[in-house]
Coordinates of N, CA and C in Angstrom, one line a residue:
M1 N 0.9 -1.2 0.0 CA 0.0 0.0 0.0 C 0.9 1.2 0.0
G2 N 0.7 2.1 -1.0 CA 1.6 3.3 -1.1 C 1.0 4.5 -0.3
R3 N 1.7 5.6 -0.3 CA 1.2 6.8 0.3 C 0.1 7.4 -0.5
V4 N -0.6 8.3 0.1 CA -1.6 9.1 -0.7 C -0.8 10.1 -1.5
I5 N -1.0 10.1 -2.8 CA -0.2 11.0 -3.7 C -0.6 12.4 -3.5
R6 N 0.3 13.3 -4.0 CA 0.0 14.8 -3.8 C -1.3 15.2 -4.5
G7 N -1.6 14.7 -5.6 CA -2.8 15.1 -6.3 C -4.0 14.8 -5.6
S8 N -4.0 13.7 -4.8 CA -5.2 13.3 -4.0 C -5.3 14.1 -2.8
R9 N -4.2 14.5 -2.2 CA -4.2 15.3 -1.0 C -4.7 16.7 -1.2
K10 N -4.5 17.2 -2.4 CA -4.9 18.6 -2.7 C -6.4 18.8 -2.6
G11 N -7.2 17.7 -2.9 CA -8.6 17.9 -2.9 C -9.1 18.2 -1.5
K12 N -8.7 17.5 -0.5 CA -9.3 17.5 0.8 C -8.5 18.5 1.8
S13 N -7.2 18.6 1.6 CA -6.4 19.2 2.7 C -6.6 20.7 2.7
L14 N -6.5 21.3 3.9 CA -6.5 22.8 4.0 C -5.1 23.4 3.8
I15 N -4.1 22.5 3.6 CA -2.7 23.0 3.4 C -2.6 23.7 2.1
F16 N -3.4 23.2 1.1 CA -3.3 23.7 -0.3 C -4.3 24.8 -0.7
T17 N -5.2 25.2 0.3 CA -6.2 26.2 -0.1 C -5.5 27.6 -0.3
S18 N -6.2 28.4 -1.0 CA -5.5 29.7 -1.4 C -5.5 30.6 -0.2
K19 N -4.6 31.6 -0.2 CA -4.4 32.5 1.0 C -5.2 33.7 0.7
T20 N -6.4 33.8 1.4 CA -7.3 34.8 1.1 C -7.5 35.9 2.2
R21 N -6.7 35.8 3.3 CA -7.0 36.7 4.4 C -6.8 38.2 4.0
L22 N -5.8 38.5 3.3 CA -5.4 39.9 3.0 C -6.0 40.3 1.6
R23 N -6.8 39.5 1.0 CA -7.3 39.9 -0.3 C -8.4 41.0 -0.1
K24 N -8.6 41.7 -1.2 CA -9.4 42.9 -1.0 C -10.9 42.7 -1.2
G25 N -11.3 41.5 -1.8 CA -12.7 41.3 -2.0 C -13.0 40.7 -3.4
A26 N -14.2 40.3 -3.6 CA -14.6 39.8 -4.9 C -14.7 40.9 -5.9
V27 N -14.2 40.6 -7.1 CA -14.1 41.6 -8.2 C -15.2 41.3 -9.1
K28 N -16.2 42.3 -9.2 CA -17.4 42.1 -10.0 C -17.8 43.4 -10.5
L29 N -18.6 43.4 -11.6 CA -19.2 44.6 -12.1 C -20.4 44.9 -11.3
R30 N -21.1 46.0 -11.6 CA -22.3 46.4 -10.8 C -23.4 45.3 -11.1
A31 N -24.2 45.1 -10.1 CA -25.4 44.3 -10.3 C -26.3 45.0 -11.2
V32 N -26.9 44.3 -12.2 CA -27.7 45.0 -13.2 C -29.0 45.5 -12.6
D33 N -29.3 46.7 -12.9 CA -30.6 47.3 -12.4 C -31.3 48.1 -13.5
Y34 N -32.4 48.7 -13.2 CA -33.1 49.4 -14.2 C -32.3 50.6 -14.8
A35 N -31.5 51.2 -14.0 CA -30.7 52.4 -14.4 C -29.7 51.9 -15.5
E36 N -29.1 50.8 -15.3 CA -28.1 50.3 -16.3 C -28.8 49.8 -17.6
R37 N -30.0 49.2 -17.4 CA -30.7 48.6 -18.6 C -31.2 49.7 -19.5
S38 N -31.7 50.8 -18.9 CA -32.4 51.8 -19.8 C -31.6 53.1 -19.8
G39 N -30.6 53.3 -19.1 CA -29.8 54.6 -19.1 C -28.4 54.4 -18.8
Y40 N -27.9 55.2 -17.8 CA -26.5 54.9 -17.4 C -26.4 55.4 -15.9
M41 N -25.3 54.9 -15.2 CA -25.0 55.3 -13.9 C -23.6 55.9 -13.9
K42 N -23.4 57.0 -13.2 CA -22.1 57.6 -13.1 C -21.4 57.1 -11.8
G43 N -20.1 56.7 -11.9 CA -19.3 56.3 -10.8 C -18.0 57.0 -10.8
L44 N -17.4 57.0 -9.6 CA -16.1 57.7 -9.4 C -15.0 56.7 -9.0
V45 N -13.9 56.7 -9.7 CA -12.8 55.8 -9.3 C -12.1 56.5 -8.1
K46 N -12.2 55.9 -6.9 CA -11.7 56.4 -5.7 C -10.2 56.1 -5.5
K47 N -9.9 54.8 -5.7 CA -8.6 54.3 -5.4 C -8.2 53.3 -6.5
I48 N -6.9 53.2 -6.7 CA -6.4 52.0 -7.5 C -5.5 51.3 -6.5
I49 N -5.8 50.0 -6.3 CA -5.1 49.3 -5.2 C -4.5 48.0 -5.7
H50 N -3.5 47.5 -4.9 CA -3.0 46.2 -5.2 C -3.7 45.1 -4.5
D51 N -4.0 44.0 -5.2 CA -4.6 42.8 -4.5 C -3.6 41.7 -4.4
P52 N -3.3 41.2 -3.2 CA -2.3 40.2 -3.1 C -2.6 38.9 -3.9
G53 N -1.7 38.4 -4.6 CA -1.9 37.2 -5.4 C -2.5 37.5 -6.7
R54 N -2.7 38.7 -7.1 CA -3.3 39.0 -8.4 C -2.3 40.0 -9.2
G55 N -2.1 39.7 -10.4 CA -1.2 40.5 -11.2 C -1.8 41.9 -11.6
A56 N -3.1 41.9 -11.7 CA -3.7 43.2 -12.2 C -4.1 44.1 -11.0
P57 N -4.0 45.4 -11.1 CA -4.4 46.3 -10.0 C -6.0 46.3 -10.0
L58 N -6.5 46.7 -8.9 CA -8.0 46.8 -8.8 C -8.3 48.3 -8.7
A59 N -9.5 48.6 -9.1 CA -10.1 50.0 -9.0 C -11.3 49.9 -8.1
E60 N -11.3 50.8 -7.1 CA -12.5 50.9 -6.2 C -13.4 52.0 -6.8
V61 N -14.5 51.7 -7.3 CA -15.4 52.6 -7.9 C -16.7 52.8 -7.0
V62 N -17.0 54.1 -6.8 CA -18.1 54.4 -5.9 C -19.3 54.9 -6.7
F63 N -20.5 54.4 -6.5 CA -21.7 54.8 -7.1 C -22.7 55.2 -6.1
H64 N -23.6 56.1 -6.5 CA -24.8 56.4 -5.7 C -25.8 55.3 -5.8
D65 N -26.4 54.9 -4.7 CA -27.4 53.9 -4.8 C -28.6 54.6 -5.4
P66 N -29.2 54.0 -6.5 CA -30.3 54.6 -7.1 C -31.6 54.7 -6.3
Y67 N -31.7 53.9 -5.3 CA -33.0 53.8 -4.5 C -32.9 54.3 -3.1
R68 N -31.7 54.3 -2.5 CA -31.6 54.8 -1.1 C -30.4 55.8 -1.1
Y69 N -30.5 56.6 0.0 CA -29.4 57.6 0.1 C -28.2 57.0 0.7
K70 N -27.4 56.4 -0.1 CA -26.1 55.9 0.3 C -25.2 55.6 -0.9
L71 N -23.9 55.4 -0.6 CA -22.9 55.1 -1.6 C -22.7 53.6 -1.7
K72 N -22.4 53.1 -2.9 CA -22.1 51.7 -3.1 C -20.7 51.6 -3.7
K73 N -19.8 50.8 -3.0 CA -18.5 50.6 -3.5 C -18.5 49.3 -4.4
E74 N -17.8 49.4 -5.5 CA -17.6 48.2 -6.3 C -16.1 48.0 -6.6
L75 N -15.6 46.8 -6.6 CA -14.2 46.5 -7.0 C -14.2 46.0 -8.4
W76 N -13.5 46.7 -9.2 CA -13.3 46.2 -10.6 C -11.8 46.0 -10.9
V77 N -11.5 45.3 -11.9 CA -10.2 45.2 -12.4 C -9.9 46.5 -13.1
A78 N -8.8 47.2 -12.8 CA -8.5 48.5 -13.4 C -8.0 48.2 -14.9
V79 N -8.5 49.1 -15.8 CA -8.1 49.0 -17.2 C -7.0 50.0 -17.4
E80 N -6.2 49.8 -18.4 CA -5.1 50.7 -18.7 C -5.6 52.1 -19.0
G81 N -5.1 53.1 -18.3 CA -5.5 54.5 -18.5 C -6.5 54.9 -17.5
A82 N -7.0 54.0 -16.6 CA -7.8 54.4 -15.5 C -7.0 55.2 -14.5
H83 N -7.6 56.2 -13.8 CA -6.9 56.9 -12.8 C -7.9 57.4 -11.7
T84 N -7.4 57.7 -10.6 CA -8.2 58.1 -9.5 C -8.8 59.5 -9.8
G85 N -10.1 59.7 -9.4 CA -10.8 60.9 -9.8 C -11.5 60.8 -11.1
Q86 N -11.4 59.7 -11.8 CA -12.0 59.6 -13.1 C -13.5 59.2 -12.9
F87 N -14.3 59.8 -13.8 CA -15.7 59.4 -13.8 C -15.9 58.2 -14.8
V88 N -16.6 57.2 -14.4 CA -16.9 56.1 -15.3 C -18.4 55.9 -15.4
Y89 N -18.9 55.5 -16.5 CA -20.3 55.4 -16.7 C -20.7 54.0 -17.1
C90 N -21.7 53.5 -16.5 CA -22.2 52.1 -16.7 C -23.6 52.1 -17.3
G91 N -23.9 51.4 -18.3 CA -25.2 51.3 -18.8 C -25.3 51.3 -20.3
A92 N -26.5 51.0 -20.8 CA -26.8 50.9 -22.2 C -26.5 52.2 -22.9
K93 N -26.7 53.4 -22.2 CA -26.6 54.7 -22.9 C -25.2 55.3 -22.6
A94 N -24.3 54.5 -22.0 CA -23.0 55.1 -21.7 C -22.2 55.2 -23.0
Q95 N -21.2 56.1 -23.0 CA -20.4 56.4 -24.2 C -19.3 55.3 -24.3
L96 N -18.8 55.1 -25.6 CA -17.7 54.1 -25.8 C -16.4 54.8 -25.4
A97 N -16.0 54.7 -24.2 CA -14.8 55.3 -23.7 C -14.1 54.4 -22.7
V98 N -12.8 54.5 -22.6 CA -12.0 53.6 -21.8 C -12.5 53.7 -20.3
G99 N -12.8 52.5 -19.7 CA -13.3 52.5 -18.4 C -14.8 52.4 -18.2
N100 N -15.5 52.7 -19.3 CA -17.0 52.6 -19.2 C -17.5 51.1 -19.4
V101 N -18.6 50.8 -18.9 CA -19.2 49.5 -19.0 C -20.4 49.6 -19.8
L102 N -20.4 48.8 -20.9 CA -21.5 48.8 -21.9 C -22.0 47.4 -22.2
P103 N -23.2 47.2 -22.6 CA -23.6 45.9 -23.2 C -22.8 45.7 -24.5
L104 N -22.5 44.4 -24.9 CA -21.8 44.2 -26.1 C -22.5 44.6 -27.3
A105 N -23.9 44.7 -27.3 CA -24.7 45.1 -28.4 C -24.3 46.5 -28.8
K106 N -23.9 47.3 -27.8 CA -23.6 48.8 -28.1 C -22.2 49.0 -28.5
M107 N -21.4 47.9 -28.6 CA -20.0 48.1 -29.0 C -19.8 47.7 -30.5
P108 N -19.2 48.6 -31.2 CA -18.9 48.2 -32.6 C -17.9 47.1 -32.8
E109 N -17.8 46.5 -34.0 CA -16.8 45.5 -34.2 C -15.4 46.0 -34.1
G110 N -14.6 45.2 -33.5 CA -13.2 45.6 -33.3 C -12.9 46.3 -31.9
T111 N -14.0 46.5 -31.1 CA -13.8 47.1 -29.8 C -13.0 46.2 -28.9
V112 N -12.0 46.7 -28.2 CA -11.2 45.9 -27.3 C -11.8 46.1 -25.9
M113 N -12.1 45.0 -25.2 CA -12.7 45.2 -23.9 C -12.3 44.1 -22.9
S114 N -12.6 44.2 -21.6 CA -12.1 43.2 -20.7 C -13.3 43.0 -19.6
M115 N -13.0 42.1 -18.7 CA -14.0 41.9 -17.6 C -15.4 41.6 -18.3
C116 N -15.4 40.7 -19.3 CA -16.6 40.5 -20.1 C -17.4 39.4 -19.5
E117 N -18.7 39.5 -19.5 CA -19.6 38.5 -18.9 C -19.8 37.3 -19.9
E118 N -20.0 36.2 -19.3 CA -20.3 35.0 -20.1 C -21.8 34.8 -20.3
K119 N -22.5 35.0 -19.3 CA -24.0 35.0 -19.4 C -24.4 36.4 -18.9
A120 N -25.6 36.8 -19.4 CA -26.0 38.2 -19.0 C -26.1 38.3 -17.5
S121 N -25.6 39.4 -17.0 CA -25.6 39.8 -15.6 C -24.9 38.9 -14.6
D122 N -23.9 38.1 -15.1 CA -23.1 37.3 -14.1 C -21.9 38.1 -13.6
R123 N -21.7 39.4 -14.0 CA -20.8 40.4 -13.4 C -19.3 40.2 -13.7
G124 N -19.1 39.6 -14.9 CA -17.7 39.6 -15.4 C -17.0 38.3 -15.2
R125 N -16.6 37.6 -16.3 CA -15.9 36.3 -16.3 C -14.6 36.3 -17.1
F126 N -14.7 36.8 -18.4 CA -13.5 36.7 -19.3 C -12.6 37.9 -19.2
A127 N -11.3 37.6 -19.4 CA -10.3 38.7 -19.6 C -10.2 39.5 -18.3
R128 N -9.8 38.9 -17.2 CA -9.6 39.6 -15.9 C -8.2 39.6 -15.4
A129 N -7.3 38.9 -16.1 CA -5.9 38.8 -15.7 C -5.2 40.0 -16.3
G130 N -4.0 40.4 -15.7 CA -3.3 41.6 -16.1 C -2.9 41.5 -17.6
G131 N -3.2 42.6 -18.3 CA -2.8 42.7 -19.7 C -3.7 42.0 -20.7
T132 N -4.7 41.3 -20.2 CA -5.6 40.5 -21.2 C -6.7 41.4 -21.7
S133 N -7.3 40.9 -22.8 CA -8.5 41.6 -23.3 C -9.2 40.7 -24.3
C134 N -10.5 41.0 -24.5 CA -11.3 40.4 -25.5 C -11.6 41.4 -26.7
M135 N -12.0 40.9 -27.8 CA -12.3 41.8 -28.9 C -13.7 41.4 -29.5
V136 N -14.5 42.4 -29.8 CA -15.8 42.1 -30.5 C -15.4 41.8 -31.9
V137 N -15.8 40.6 -32.4 CA -15.5 40.1 -33.7 C -16.7 40.5 -34.7
G138 N -17.9 40.3 -34.2 CA -19.1 40.6 -35.0 C -20.4 40.4 -34.2
H139 N -21.4 40.9 -34.8 CA -22.8 40.7 -34.2 C -23.6 39.9 -35.1
S140 N -24.6 39.1 -34.5 CA -25.5 38.3 -35.4 C -26.5 39.3 -36.0
D141 N -27.1 38.8 -37.1 CA -28.1 39.7 -37.8 C -29.2 40.2 -37.0
D142 N -29.7 39.3 -36.1 CA -30.9 39.7 -35.3 C -30.4 40.5 -34.1
G143 N -29.1 40.6 -33.8 CA -28.6 41.4 -32.7 C -28.7 40.7 -31.4
S144 N -29.0 39.4 -31.3 CA -29.1 38.7 -30.0 C -27.8 38.2 -29.6
K145 N -26.9 37.8 -30.5 CA -25.6 37.2 -30.1 C -24.5 38.1 -30.6
T146 N -23.4 38.0 -29.9 CA -22.1 38.7 -30.3 C -21.0 37.7 -30.3
R147 N -20.2 37.8 -31.3 CA -19.0 36.9 -31.4 C -17.8 37.6 -30.8
I148 N -17.1 37.1 -29.9 CA -15.9 37.7 -29.3 C -14.7 36.8 -29.4
R149 N -13.6 37.5 -29.4 CA -12.3 36.7 -29.4 C -11.8 36.8 -28.0
L150 N -11.5 35.6 -27.4 CA -11.1 35.5 -26.0 C -9.5 35.7 -26.0
P151 N -9.0 35.9 -24.8 CA -7.5 36.1 -24.7 C -6.7 34.9 -25.3
S152 N -7.3 33.7 -25.2 CA -6.6 32.6 -25.8 C -6.6 32.5 -27.3
G153 N -7.4 33.3 -27.9 CA -7.5 33.3 -29.4 C -8.8 32.6 -29.9
T154 N -9.4 31.8 -29.0 CA -10.6 31.2 -29.5 C -11.8 32.2 -29.6
R155 N -12.7 31.8 -30.4 CA -13.9 32.7 -30.6 C -15.1 32.1 -30.0
K156 N -15.9 32.9 -29.4 CA -17.1 32.4 -28.7 C -18.3 33.3 -29.0
S157 N -19.4 32.7 -29.1 CA -20.7 33.5 -29.3 C -21.4 33.6 -27.9
I158 N -21.6 34.8 -27.5 CA -22.3 35.0 -26.2 C -23.5 36.0 -26.4
P159 N -24.4 36.1 -25.5 CA -25.6 37.0 -25.7 C -25.1 38.4 -25.7
S160 N -25.7 39.2 -26.6 CA -25.4 40.6 -26.7 C -25.7 41.5 -25.5
T161 N -26.5 40.9 -24.6 CA -26.9 41.7 -23.4 C -25.7 41.6 -22.4
C162 N -24.7 40.8 -22.6 CA -23.6 40.7 -21.7 C -22.8 42.0 -21.7
R163 N -22.3 42.4 -20.5 CA -21.6 43.7 -20.4 C -20.1 43.5 -20.4
A164 N -19.3 44.5 -20.6 CA -17.9 44.4 -20.5 C -17.4 45.8 -20.3
V165 N -16.1 45.9 -19.7 CA -15.5 47.2 -19.5 C -14.6 47.5 -20.8
V166 N -14.7 48.7 -21.3 CA -14.0 49.1 -22.5 C -12.5 49.3 -22.1
G167 N -11.6 48.7 -22.8 CA -10.1 48.8 -22.6 C -9.5 47.5 -22.2
I168 N -8.2 47.4 -22.1 CA -7.5 46.2 -21.7 C -7.1 46.3 -20.3
V169 N -7.0 45.2 -19.6 CA -6.6 45.2 -18.2 C -5.2 45.7 -18.0
A170 N -5.1 46.5 -16.9 CA -3.8 47.1 -16.6 C -2.9 46.0 -16.0
G171 N -1.6 46.3 -15.8 CA -0.6 45.3 -15.3 C -0.2 44.3 -16.3
G172 N -0.2 44.7 -17.5 CA 0.3 43.7 -18.6 C 1.8 43.7 -18.6
G173 N 2.4 42.7 -19.3 CA 3.8 42.6 -19.4 C 4.5 42.0 -18.2
R174 N 3.7 41.5 -17.3 CA 4.3 41.0 -16.0 C 5.2 39.8 -16.3
M175 N 4.9 39.0 -17.3 CA 5.7 37.8 -17.6 C 6.9 38.1 -18.4
D176 N 7.1 39.3 -18.9 CA 8.2 39.6 -19.8 C 9.5 39.6 -19.0
K177 N 9.4 40.1 -17.7 CA 10.7 40.1 -16.9 C 11.1 38.8 -16.5
P178 N 12.3 38.4 -16.6 CA 12.7 37.0 -16.2 C 12.7 36.9 -14.7
V179 N 12.3 35.7 -14.2 CA 12.2 35.4 -12.8 C 13.6 35.5 -12.1
L180 N 14.7 35.1 -12.8 CA 16.1 35.1 -12.4 C 16.4 34.3 -11.2
K181 N 15.6 34.3 -10.1 CA 16.0 33.5 -9.0 C 14.8 32.8 -8.3
A182 N 15.0 31.7 -7.6 CA 13.9 31.0 -7.0 C 13.2 31.8 -6.0
G183 N 13.9 32.7 -5.3 CA 13.3 33.6 -4.3 C 12.1 34.4 -4.8
N184 N 12.2 34.8 -6.1 CA 11.1 35.6 -6.7 C 9.9 34.7 -6.8
N185 N 10.1 33.5 -7.3 CA 9.0 32.5 -7.4 C 8.4 32.2 -6.0
F186 N 9.3 32.1 -5.0 CA 8.8 31.8 -3.6 C 7.8 32.9 -3.2
H187 N 8.2 34.2 -3.4 CA 7.3 35.3 -2.9 C 6.1 35.4 -3.8
K188 N 6.2 35.0 -5.0 CA 5.0 35.0 -5.9 C 3.9 34.0 -5.4
Y189 N 4.4 32.8 -5.1 CA 3.4 31.7 -4.8 C 3.0 31.8 -3.3
R190 N 3.9 32.5 -2.5 CA 3.6 32.6 -1.0 C 2.2 33.3 -0.8
V191 N 1.9 34.2 -1.6 CA 0.6 34.9 -1.4 C -0.5 34.3 -2.2
K192 N -0.2 33.3 -3.1 CA -1.2 32.7 -3.9 C -1.7 31.4 -3.2
R193 N -0.9 30.4 -3.2 CA -1.3 29.1 -2.5 C -0.1 28.2 -2.5
N194 N -0.2 27.1 -1.8 CA 0.9 26.2 -1.7 C 1.0 25.3 -2.9
S195 N 1.6 25.8 -4.0 CA 1.7 25.0 -5.2 C 3.1 25.1 -5.8
W196 N 4.1 25.5 -4.9 CA 5.5 25.7 -5.4 C 6.4 25.4 -4.2
P197 N 7.5 24.8 -4.3 CA 8.1 24.1 -5.5 C 7.4 22.8 -5.7
K198 N 7.4 22.3 -7.0 CA 6.8 21.0 -7.3 C 7.9 20.0 -7.5
V199 N 7.8 18.9 -6.7 CA 8.8 17.8 -6.9 C 8.3 16.9 -8.0
R200 N 9.2 16.6 -8.9 CA 8.8 15.7 -10.0 C 8.5 14.3 -9.5
G201 N 7.5 13.7 -10.1 CA 7.1 12.3 -9.7 C 8.3 11.3 -9.8
S202 N 9.1 11.5 -10.9 CA 10.2 10.5 -11.1 C 11.3 10.7 -10.1
A203 N 11.3 11.9 -9.4 CA 12.3 12.1 -8.4 C 11.9 11.5 -7.0
M204 N 10.7 10.9 -6.9 CA 10.2 10.4 -5.7 C 10.5 8.9 -5.5
N205 N 10.1 8.4 -4.4 CA 10.3 6.9 -4.1 C 9.0 6.3 -4.7
P206 N 9.1 4.9 -4.9 CA 7.9 4.2 -5.4 C 6.7 4.4 -4.5
V207 N 6.9 4.6 -3.2 CA 5.8 4.6 -2.3 C 5.0 5.9 -2.5
E208 N 5.6 7.0 -3.0 CA 4.9 8.3 -3.1 C 4.3 8.6 -4.4
H209 N 4.7 7.9 -5.5 CA 4.3 8.3 -6.8 C 4.4 7.1 -7.8
P210 N 3.5 6.9 -8.7 CA 3.6 5.9 -9.7 C 4.9 6.0 -10.6
H211 N 5.4 7.2 -10.7 CA 6.7 7.4 -11.5 C 7.9 7.2 -10.7
G212 N 7.8 7.0 -9.4 CA 9.0 7.0 -8.5 C 9.8 5.7 -8.6
G213 N 11.0 5.8 -8.1 CA 11.9 4.6 -7.9 C 12.7 4.4 -9.2
G214 N 13.5 3.3 -9.1 CA 14.4 2.9 -10.2 C 15.8 3.4 -10.0
N215 N 16.8 2.8 -10.6 CA 18.2 3.2 -10.3 C 18.6 4.4 -11.1
H216 N 17.8 4.8 -12.1 CA 18.0 6.1 -12.7 C 16.6 6.7 -12.7
Q217 N 16.6 8.0 -12.7 CA 15.2 8.7 -12.7 C 14.6 8.5 -14.0
H218 N 13.6 7.5 -14.1 CA 12.9 7.3 -15.3 C 11.5 6.8 -14.9
V219 N 10.5 7.0 -15.8 CA 9.2 6.7 -15.5 C 9.0 5.1 -15.6
G220 N 9.5 4.6 -16.7 CA 9.5 3.1 -16.8 C 8.3 2.5 -17.4
H221 N 7.3 3.3 -17.7 CA 6.1 2.8 -18.4 C 5.4 4.0 -19.1
P222 N 4.5 3.8 -20.0 CA 3.8 4.9 -20.7 C 3.2 5.9 -19.7
T223 N 3.3 7.2 -19.9 CA 2.7 8.1 -19.0 C 1.2 8.4 -19.2
T224 N 0.7 7.8 -20.3 CA -0.8 7.9 -20.5 C -1.5 7.0 -19.5
V225 N -2.6 7.5 -19.0 CA -3.3 6.7 -18.0 C -4.8 6.8 -18.3
S226 N -5.5 5.7 -18.0 CA -6.9 5.7 -18.4 C -7.8 6.6 -17.5
R227 N -8.9 7.0 -18.1 CA -9.9 7.8 -17.3 C -10.4 7.0 -16.1
A228 N -10.5 5.7 -16.3 CA -11.2 4.9 -15.2 C -10.2 4.5 -14.1
S229 N -8.9 4.9 -14.2 CA -7.9 4.4 -13.2 C -8.2 5.0 -11.9
V230 N -7.7 4.3 -10.8 CA -8.0 4.8 -9.5 C -7.2 6.0 -9.2
P231 N -7.7 6.8 -8.1 CA -7.1 8.1 -7.9 C -5.5 8.1 -7.7
G232 N -5.0 7.0 -7.0 CA -3.6 7.0 -6.7 C -2.8 6.7 -7.9
Q233 N -3.4 6.3 -9.0 CA -2.7 5.9 -10.2 C -2.8 7.0 -11.3
K234 N -3.7 8.0 -11.0 CA -4.1 9.0 -12.1 C -3.1 10.1 -12.1
V235 N -1.9 9.9 -12.7 CA -0.9 10.9 -12.8 C -0.3 10.8 -14.3
G236 N 0.1 11.9 -14.8 CA 0.6 11.9 -16.2 C -0.4 12.4 -17.1
L237 N -0.5 11.8 -18.3 CA -1.4 12.3 -19.3 C -2.7 11.5 -19.2
I238 N -3.7 12.1 -18.5 CA -4.9 11.4 -18.2 C -5.9 11.4 -19.4
A239 N -6.3 10.1 -19.8 CA -7.2 9.9 -20.9 C -6.8 10.7 -22.1
A240 N -5.5 10.6 -22.5 CA -5.0 11.4 -23.6 C -5.5 10.8 -24.9
R241 N -6.1 11.7 -25.8 CA -6.5 11.2 -27.1 C -5.3 11.1 -28.0
R242 N -4.3 12.0 -27.8 CA -3.1 11.9 -28.6 C -1.9 12.4 -27.7
T243 N -0.7 12.0 -28.1 CA 0.4 12.6 -27.3 C 1.5 13.1 -28.4
G244 N 2.5 13.7 -27.9 CA 3.6 14.1 -28.7 C 3.4 15.6 -29.2
L245 N 4.3 16.0 -30.0 CA 4.3 17.4 -30.5 C 3.2 17.6 -31.5
L246 N 2.6 18.8 -31.6 CA 1.6 19.1 -32.6 C 2.4 19.4 -33.9
K247 N 2.2 18.6 -34.9 CA 2.9 18.8 -36.2 C 2.0 19.5 -37.2
G248 N 2.6 20.2 -38.1 CA 1.8 20.8 -39.2 C 1.2 22.1 -38.8
G249 N 0.9 23.0 -39.7 CA 0.3 24.3 -39.5 C -1.1 24.2 -38.9
Q250 N -1.4 25.1 -38.1 CA -2.8 25.1 -37.6 C -3.7 25.9 -38.5
K251 N -4.9 25.2 -38.8 CA -5.8 25.9 -39.7 C -6.6 26.9 -38.8
L252 N -6.6 28.1 -39.2 CA -7.3 29.2 -38.4 C -8.8 29.1 -38.8
K253 N -9.6 29.0 -37.8 CA -11.1 28.9 -38.0 C -11.6 30.4 -38.3
K254 N -12.3 30.5 -39.3 CA -12.9 31.9 -39.6 C -14.1 32.1 -38.7

């Protein structure tokens, strides 16, 4: 009987959970209300703050509550060009300007935006990491669906009532600087979660990993493993349809 492997321990253990104590809060667009659907709401960018474990800066935007005498704070991912003291506008009648939130139906083709919703009023799902953005590729003839290009390059059709922030997320180019030393990675993952350093399976003993053991560090059997295999065996290329390098040019889907 071997040890419980690392992949299985990650599911249950509290050792591997993310470090959330110092985080600033959930990052979401405004909840949709009548003012946004039929007009616009004006907000003020109060602060631009760092969120531990996140590459992109956050913007704290303050709105007047449309129904009660109070202010409502929202945390958004800051877009490039946003600054404190800036007025931002949310709603169907808002202008197409950097930092404003509009439904995709109101954005012309080629608009670059971020913090885009996947389903109407889910408050932002796509393009939230530093430097990422989506682009409006086209609208359907009846105006109910919009085709967007995601940061990965894939295209997706989503309802035109989904909202997004105009502009690309700030904090881009973070990966361009070389890490140079292990200490930088240590501090990076220290605020994220316990996922570094990663010991290779072939560097372990047979008791700890299916790839462990042997007089030289080698796996000793194919690394593909069936979908139906038991949890302690499920390491490597799980239920791989194919392995190896991708050969040949990729056909771009129109």
